[in-house]
Coordinates of C-alpha atoms in Angstrom, one line a residue:
M29 CA 3.1 -4.0 24.9
R30 CA -0.3 -3.7 23.0
N31 CA -2.5 -6.4 21.9
V32 CA -4.1 -5.8 18.6
V33 CA -7.4 -7.0 16.8
V34 CA -8.1 -6.7 13.1
V35 CA -11.1 -6.7 11.6
G36 CA -12.5 -6.0 7.9
S37 CA -14.4 -2.9 7.8
Q38 CA -16.4 -3.2 4.7
W39 CA -17.9 -6.7 3.5
G40 CA -14.7 -9.0 3.8
D41 CA -12.0 -9.3 1.1
E42 CA -10.3 -6.2 2.2
G43 CA -6.7 -7.8 2.1
K44 CA -6.8 -8.7 5.8
G45 CA -4.4 -11.8 4.8
K46 CA -1.1 -9.2 3.9
I47 CA -1.9 -7.1 6.7
V48 CA -2.2 -9.4 9.3
D49 CA 0.9 -11.6 8.2
W50 CA 3.0 -7.8 7.7
L51 CA 1.8 -7.6 11.3
S52 CA 2.6 -10.9 13.0
S53 CA 6.2 -9.8 12.3
E54 CA 5.7 -7.9 15.6
A55 CA 3.4 -10.4 17.0
D56 CA 4.1 -13.4 19.2
V57 CA 0.5 -15.1 18.9
V58 CA -2.0 -14.8 16.0
I59 CA -5.6 -16.0 16.9
R60 CA -8.6 -16.5 14.8
F61 CA -11.8 -15.9 16.7
Q62 CA -14.9 -16.2 14.5
G63 CA -16.2 -17.6 10.8
G64 CA -15.0 -21.0 9.3
H65 CA -13.4 -22.2 6.2
N66 CA -15.9 -19.9 4.0
A67 CA -13.5 -16.7 4.8
G68 CA -10.0 -16.9 2.6
H69 CA -6.6 -15.0 3.2
T70 CA -4.5 -14.9 0.2
L71 CA -0.7 -14.2 1.2
V72 CA 2.1 -13.7 -1.6
I73 CA 5.7 -14.1 0.3
D74 CA 8.4 -14.2 -1.8
G75 CA 6.8 -15.0 -4.6
V76 CA 4.9 -17.9 -3.4
T77 CA 1.1 -17.8 -2.7
Y78 CA -0.6 -19.1 0.2
K79 CA -4.4 -19.6 0.5
L80 CA -5.7 -19.9 3.9
R81 CA -9.0 -20.8 5.0
L82 CA -9.0 -21.7 8.6
L83 CA -5.5 -21.3 9.7
P84 CA -4.5 -18.0 10.9
S85 CA -2.1 -15.9 8.9
G86 CA 0.8 -16.2 11.3
I87 CA 1.1 -19.9 10.4
V88 CA 3.4 -18.9 7.3
R89 CA 6.3 -17.5 9.7
K90 CA 8.4 -18.7 12.1
N91 CA 8.4 -18.9 15.8
K92 CA 5.1 -18.0 16.2
I93 CA 1.9 -19.3 17.8
S94 CA -1.3 -19.7 15.7
V95 CA -4.7 -20.3 17.7
I96 CA -8.2 -20.9 16.5
G97 CA -10.6 -20.1 19.1
N98 CA -13.6 -21.4 20.1
G99 CA -15.4 -19.0 17.9
V100 CA -14.5 -20.6 14.9
V101 CA -16.5 -23.2 13.5
I102 CA -14.5 -26.0 12.3
D103 CA -14.6 -28.3 9.4
P104 CA -12.5 -30.9 10.7
W105 CA -11.6 -32.4 7.3
A106 CA -11.0 -29.4 5.8
L107 CA -9.0 -28.3 8.3
L108 CA -6.5 -31.2 8.3
E109 CA -6.4 -30.9 4.2
E110 CA -5.1 -27.1 4.2
I111 CA -2.5 -28.4 6.9
R112 CA -1.2 -31.1 4.4
E113 CA -1.3 -28.1 1.9
I114 CA 0.3 -25.7 3.6
K115 CA 2.9 -28.4 4.9
S116 CA 3.7 -29.0 0.9
K117 CA 5.0 -25.6 0.5
G118 CA 7.2 -26.3 3.3
V119 CA 5.7 -24.6 6.4
H120 CA 5.8 -26.4 9.7
V121 CA 3.1 -27.4 11.4
D122 CA 2.6 -29.1 14.5
E123 CA 1.5 -28.8 18.2
K124 CA 3.8 -26.3 19.5
N125 CA 3.1 -23.7 16.7
L126 CA -1.1 -24.7 16.5
I127 CA -3.5 -24.7 19.3
I128 CA -7.3 -25.7 18.8
S129 CA -9.8 -24.5 21.2
E130 CA -11.4 -27.6 22.7
A131 CA -14.5 -25.7 23.0
A132 CA -14.7 -24.9 18.9
N133 CA -17.9 -26.5 17.2
L134 CA -17.9 -28.6 14.2
I135 CA -18.9 -28.2 10.8
L136 CA -20.0 -31.9 9.7
P137 CA -21.4 -33.0 6.1
F138 CA -24.9 -32.7 7.3
H139 CA -24.3 -29.1 7.5
K140 CA -22.9 -28.2 4.6
E141 CA -25.7 -30.4 3.2
M142 CA -28.5 -28.3 4.6
D143 CA -26.7 -25.2 3.5
E144 CA -27.1 -26.2 0.0
I145 CA -30.7 -27.4 0.2
R146 CA -31.7 -24.0 1.7
E147 CA -30.2 -22.1 -0.6
D148 CA -31.1 -24.0 -3.8
A149 CA -34.7 -23.8 -2.0
A150 CA -34.7 -20.2 -1.8
G151 CA -34.7 -18.9 -5.1
K152 CA -34.3 -15.3 -5.6
A153 CA -34.2 -14.7 -1.5
K154 CA -31.4 -16.8 -1.5
I155 CA -28.4 -15.4 0.6
G156 CA -25.4 -16.4 -1.5
T157 CA -23.7 -18.2 1.4
T158 CA -20.3 -20.0 0.4
R159 CA -22.5 -23.6 1.0
R160 CA -19.7 -24.7 3.2
G161 CA -22.2 -25.3 6.6
I162 CA -21.4 -22.4 8.5
G163 CA -25.0 -21.2 9.1
P164 CA -26.3 -24.6 10.1
A165 CA -23.2 -25.1 12.1
Y166 CA -23.8 -21.9 13.9
E167 CA -27.3 -22.4 14.3
D168 CA -26.7 -25.8 16.2
K169 CA -24.1 -24.1 18.4
I170 CA -26.8 -21.8 19.6
G171 CA -29.4 -24.5 19.7
R172 CA -27.0 -26.1 22.3
R173 CA -26.7 -29.5 20.4
S174 CA -23.9 -29.1 18.2
I175 CA -20.8 -31.0 18.0
R176 CA -17.3 -29.7 19.6
V177 CA -14.0 -30.5 19.8
M178 CA -13.7 -31.9 23.1
D179 CA -16.7 -34.4 21.8
L180 CA -14.2 -36.3 20.0
V181 CA -12.3 -37.6 23.1
S182 CA -15.1 -39.8 24.3
E183 CA -16.8 -42.5 21.7
N184 CA -19.8 -42.7 24.3
N185 CA -20.3 -38.9 24.8
L186 CA -20.4 -38.5 21.0
D187 CA -22.4 -41.3 20.3
H188 CA -24.6 -39.6 22.3
R189 CA -24.1 -36.2 21.0
L190 CA -24.7 -37.4 17.3
E191 CA -27.8 -38.8 18.2
T192 CA -28.8 -35.2 19.3
V193 CA -28.2 -33.3 16.5
L194 CA -29.4 -35.5 14.3
I195 CA -32.9 -35.7 15.5
H196 CA -33.0 -32.3 14.7
H197 CA -31.7 -32.8 11.1
N198 CA -33.4 -35.8 10.1
A199 CA -36.8 -34.1 11.3
I200 CA -36.0 -31.4 8.7
R201 CA -34.6 -33.5 6.0
K202 CA -37.8 -35.6 6.0
G203 CA -40.0 -32.6 5.8
L204 CA -37.8 -31.5 2.7
G205 CA -38.0 -35.0 1.2
K206 CA -34.2 -35.7 1.8
K207 CA -32.9 -38.8 3.0
I208 CA -32.1 -39.0 6.8
F209 CA -28.6 -38.8 8.1
K210 CA -26.8 -42.0 9.3
K211 CA -25.0 -41.9 12.0
D212 CA -22.9 -45.2 12.3
Q213 CA -20.5 -43.8 9.4
L214 CA -20.5 -40.1 10.7
K215 CA -19.3 -41.5 13.8
K216 CA -16.6 -44.2 12.3
D217 CA -15.3 -41.3 9.8
L218 CA -14.8 -38.5 12.9
L219 CA -13.0 -41.1 15.5
S220 CA -10.5 -41.9 13.0
I221 CA -9.8 -38.3 12.6
A222 CA -10.1 -37.5 15.7
P223 CA -6.5 -38.1 17.3
E224 CA -5.2 -35.6 14.6
I225 CA -7.4 -33.0 15.5
L226 CA -7.3 -33.0 19.4
K227 CA -3.4 -33.0 19.7
F228 CA -3.4 -29.3 19.0
S229 CA -6.6 -29.2 21.2
K230 CA -6.4 -27.1 24.5
P231 CA -8.4 -24.6 26.7
V232 CA -7.5 -21.3 24.5
W233 CA -8.7 -18.9 27.6
K234 CA -5.8 -20.3 29.7
K235 CA -3.3 -20.4 26.8
I236 CA -4.1 -16.4 26.5
D237 CA -4.0 -15.6 30.1
E238 CA -0.5 -17.6 29.7
F239 CA 0.6 -15.5 27.1
K240 CA -0.2 -12.7 28.7
S241 CA 1.3 -12.9 31.7
Q242 CA 4.5 -13.9 29.6
G243 CA 3.9 -10.4 27.5
K244 CA 3.2 -11.8 24.4
K245 CA 1.8 -9.8 21.7
I246 CA -1.0 -11.2 20.7
L247 CA -2.8 -10.1 17.3
F248 CA -6.6 -11.3 16.8
E249 CA -7.3 -12.0 13.1
G250 CA -11.3 -12.0 12.4
A251 CA -12.5 -12.9 9.4
Q252 CA -14.7 -11.8 6.8
G253 CA -16.2 -8.0 7.5
I254 CA -18.2 -5.6 9.6
L255 CA -20.9 -5.3 6.9
L256 CA -21.2 -8.8 7.5
D257 CA -22.1 -9.0 11.1
V258 CA -24.9 -11.0 12.1
D259 CA -26.4 -8.1 14.5
H260 CA -24.8 -5.0 12.7
G261 CA -24.6 -5.8 8.9
T262 CA -27.0 -5.7 6.0
Y263 CA -29.1 -8.2 7.7
P264 CA -30.1 -11.0 6.5
F265 CA -27.4 -10.9 3.8
V266 CA -24.7 -11.7 6.4
T267 CA -22.7 -14.0 7.7
S268 CA -23.7 -16.3 10.9
S269 CA -21.4 -15.0 13.6
N270 CA -20.4 -11.3 15.0
T271 CA -17.6 -9.7 13.1
V272 CA -17.0 -6.8 15.1
A273 CA -14.1 -6.4 17.0
S274 CA -15.6 -7.2 20.6
A275 CA -15.8 -10.7 19.5
A276 CA -12.3 -11.1 19.7
A277 CA -13.4 -11.4 23.3
T278 CA -16.4 -13.7 23.3
G279 CA -14.6 -15.9 20.6
T280 CA -11.5 -16.8 22.6
G281 CA -11.9 -16.7 26.3
C282 CA -10.0 -13.2 27.2
G283 CA -11.0 -10.0 28.7
L284 CA -12.1 -6.9 26.8
S285 CA -9.1 -5.0 28.7
T286 CA -6.8 -7.3 26.8
I287 CA -7.4 -5.4 23.3
N288 CA -5.6 -2.2 23.3
Y289 CA -6.0 -1.6 19.5
V290 CA -8.3 -2.2 16.8
L291 CA -7.2 -1.8 13.3
G292 CA -9.6 -1.9 10.6
I293 CA -8.6 -3.1 7.0
T294 CA -10.4 -0.9 4.4
K295 CA -10.2 -1.2 0.3
A296 CA -9.7 2.0 -1.3
Y297 CA -12.9 1.1 -3.4
T298 CA -15.6 -1.4 -2.1
T299 CA -16.4 -4.8 -3.1
R300 CA -18.9 -7.4 -2.3
V301 CA -19.8 -11.2 -2.6
G302 CA -22.9 -12.9 -2.7
E303 CA -26.2 -11.1 -2.6
G304 CA -27.4 -7.7 -0.5
P305 CA -27.6 -4.3 -1.0
F306 CA -24.8 -2.8 -2.5
P307 CA -25.4 1.4 -2.9
T308 CA -22.1 2.5 -4.8
E309 CA -21.8 -1.1 -6.8
L310 CA -21.0 -0.1 -10.4
K311 CA -22.1 -2.1 -13.5
D312 CA -20.3 -0.2 -15.7
N313 CA -17.0 -0.6 -17.4
I314 CA -15.3 1.5 -14.4
G315 CA -17.0 -1.5 -12.0
E316 CA -15.0 -4.1 -14.5
T317 CA -12.1 -2.4 -14.8
L318 CA -11.7 -2.3 -11.0
G319 CA -12.6 -5.9 -10.8
T320 CA -10.0 -6.7 -13.1
R321 CA -7.1 -4.7 -11.9
G322 CA -7.9 -5.9 -7.9
K323 CA -8.4 -9.8 -9.4
E324 CA -11.5 -9.5 -7.4
F325 CA -12.4 -13.3 -7.2
G326 CA -13.2 -15.2 -4.1
T327 CA -10.3 -16.9 -2.4
V328 CA -12.6 -19.8 -1.2
T329 CA -15.1 -19.6 -3.9
S330 CA -13.6 -18.2 -7.1
R331 CA -17.1 -16.2 -7.0
K332 CA -16.6 -13.1 -9.1
R333 CA -16.9 -9.8 -6.7
R334 CA -19.3 -7.1 -7.4
C335 CA -17.5 -3.5 -7.3
G336 CA -18.0 -0.1 -6.6
W337 CA -16.7 3.2 -5.2
F338 CA -15.5 3.9 -1.8
D339 CA -18.3 4.3 0.6
G340 CA -17.1 6.5 3.4
V341 CA -20.8 6.5 4.9
L342 CA -20.6 2.9 5.5
V343 CA -17.0 2.9 7.0
R344 CA -17.6 5.7 9.2
Q345 CA -20.6 3.6 10.5
T346 CA -18.6 0.4 10.9
I347 CA -15.8 2.4 12.4
K348 CA -17.9 3.3 15.3
I349 CA -19.8 0.1 15.9
S350 CA -16.5 -1.7 16.1
G351 CA -14.4 1.1 17.9
I352 CA -11.4 1.3 15.1
D353 CA -8.5 3.1 16.2
G354 CA -7.1 3.4 12.6
I355 CA -7.2 1.5 9.0
A356 CA -4.8 0.1 7.2
L357 CA -6.0 1.4 3.7
T358 CA -5.3 -1.3 0.9
K359 CA -5.3 -1.8 -3.0
L360 CA -4.7 1.7 -3.7
D361 CA -2.7 0.6 -6.6
V362 CA -5.9 -0.6 -8.2
L363 CA -7.0 2.9 -8.7
D364 CA -3.8 4.0 -10.4
E365 CA -5.8 4.4 -14.1
L366 CA -8.8 6.2 -13.6
D367 CA -9.4 9.5 -14.5
E368 CA -11.2 10.6 -11.8
I369 CA -12.5 8.6 -8.7
K370 CA -15.4 9.0 -6.3
I371 CA -16.6 8.6 -2.5
C372 CA -19.9 8.2 -0.9
I373 CA -20.7 10.9 1.9
G374 CA -23.9 10.5 2.0
Y375 CA -27.2 8.9 0.9
D376 CA -30.4 10.0 -0.7
L377 CA -33.5 7.7 0.6
N378 CA -36.8 9.2 -1.0
G379 CA -35.6 12.4 -1.4
K380 CA -33.9 13.1 2.2
K381 CA -30.6 13.2 2.7
I382 CA -29.1 10.8 5.6
D383 CA -25.7 10.3 6.6
Y384 CA -26.1 6.3 7.9
L385 CA -27.1 3.2 6.5
P386 CA -30.7 2.2 7.5
A387 CA -31.3 -0.8 9.1
S388 CA -34.1 -2.0 7.1
V389 CA -32.7 -4.3 4.0
E390 CA -36.0 -2.2 1.9
D391 CA -34.5 0.8 2.7
Q392 CA -30.9 -0.4 2.0
L393 CA -32.2 -1.0 -1.5
K394 CA -33.6 2.2 -2.3
V395 CA -30.9 4.7 -1.0
R396 CA -28.9 6.6 -3.7
P397 CA -25.3 7.4 -3.0
I398 CA -24.2 11.2 -2.8
Y399 CA -20.6 11.3 -4.3
K400 CA -17.7 13.7 -4.1
T401 CA -15.2 13.4 -6.6
Y402 CA -11.6 13.5 -6.9
K403 CA -9.3 13.8 -9.7
G404 CA -7.3 10.5 -10.3
W405 CA -3.3 10.2 -10.3
K406 CA -2.8 8.4 -13.3
S407 CA 0.1 7.4 -12.6
S408 CA 1.4 4.0 -10.7
T409 CA 1.9 3.9 -7.2
K410 CA 2.6 0.1 -7.1
G411 CA 5.4 -0.8 -4.6
I412 CA 5.8 3.0 -2.8
K413 CA 6.9 2.8 0.7
S414 CA 6.1 6.5 1.1
F415 CA 3.5 9.1 1.6
D416 CA 5.2 11.5 0.6
E417 CA 6.3 9.7 -2.6
L418 CA 2.5 9.2 -3.5
P419 CA 1.2 11.3 -6.7
K420 CA -0.4 14.4 -4.9
N421 CA -4.1 13.6 -6.5
A422 CA -3.4 10.1 -4.5
Q423 CA -2.3 12.0 -1.3
A424 CA -5.4 14.3 -1.6
Y425 CA -7.9 11.5 -2.0
I426 CA -6.4 9.7 1.3
S427 CA -6.7 13.0 3.1
G428 CA -10.1 13.6 1.9
L429 CA -10.9 9.7 2.9
E430 CA -9.4 10.1 6.2
K431 CA -11.5 13.6 7.4
F432 CA -14.6 12.0 6.2
I433 CA -14.2 8.9 7.9
E434 CA -13.1 10.5 10.9
T435 CA -10.3 8.0 11.6
K436 CA -6.7 8.3 11.1
V437 CA -5.2 6.1 8.2
A438 CA -2.5 4.2 9.9
S439 CA -1.0 2.2 6.9
I440 CA -1.2 2.2 3.1
S441 CA -1.1 -1.0 1.1
T442 CA 0.5 -0.2 -2.6
S443 CA 0.7 -4.2 -3.7
P444 CA 0.0 -7.5 -2.6
E445 CA 3.5 -8.1 -1.5
R446 CA 4.0 -7.9 2.2
K447 CA 6.9 -5.4 1.8
D448 CA 4.8 -2.8 -0.1
T449 CA 3.4 -0.8 2.5
I450 CA 3.6 2.7 3.8
L451 CA 3.4 2.4 7.5
I452 CA 2.0 6.1 9.2
E453 CA 1.1 4.5 12.3
S454 CA 2.2 1.0 14.1
P455 CA -0.6 -0.8 16.0
F456 CA 1.8 -2.2 18.0

């Protein structure tokens, strides 16, 4: 038995939803451990499209337990709406197949408003957030003033906690010339939905210990990508949580020994949403082709994604930072029509060749990619299920990529459909 962590090895949007759903056929439990409803997964199963934001991808499968860990920040209204939406498509959700950590922190309306206020005020310095309130909610968590799921149990406790957090927020709002936020209506709104949230609430750390003793296979599902990690990403153009594999332990309450394999989901090219450095970005017809063929629009925001060549330097870096054992290469079929395909194998920084992305955002914006060029295969790979059946030039591209990033390619995805996957090594 092995427990597996799935993380994105780039800036997110690598196709984790499909891979996690595909892997969940082997798992018994699927757990989200960080992020919020700013990160979306699109699953296509038997022609039905599911767009998930907070719910783990395992929710669409029968006889699987889905868990939202303490490392996730939860907009309770968004979660209930997502549950209603997925139920309308025939998916069963109840207390037996969905568990929410009692220690998870809540995103409240004033978090979303603060996100919008700050982004609008930042001008050219904006981060490019999804304006869902994720950052302000994590700030309150670190500031020890946030509302957690367990706080919904007691009206008196909730009243006290709201008073504490609003002292902070209203001081900022007043300073920015915004209306102060009233407590009473928010408390009433939270108490009205409390029973719907609390029925899923459990001590997740304890449940994981039970799952381990029962010999269940656990799949830990990360959101976004390692390059958006608040410590290891392209700071400050990052998310507000740790997206590396080790966050699975702190975001759920399990020990590091629980994790046996780390799978990095890796797109065959590179995309990024929002602001920030992007060394291999293509602002030409090829970039447009990748975006069109890859349908590169955000699941949550519908924002157009920036597209570029595969950045081997960055992926090799994230592999080492996150301890990735193997990668799942996705969207290979998007490259089918290109005459030539490039991999970034180094950077030029002020005339000096370097083999990593520097921590300084100023230097990150200055680096210029050094490429190795491969011949395109000019034929369809869509739906191929065996490595040997891939065009020779596609095999050469994958082998070159694998050699450079110094990590094995464990699987290759050749379409959005779950069944269209070449399995080379199973994480389980």
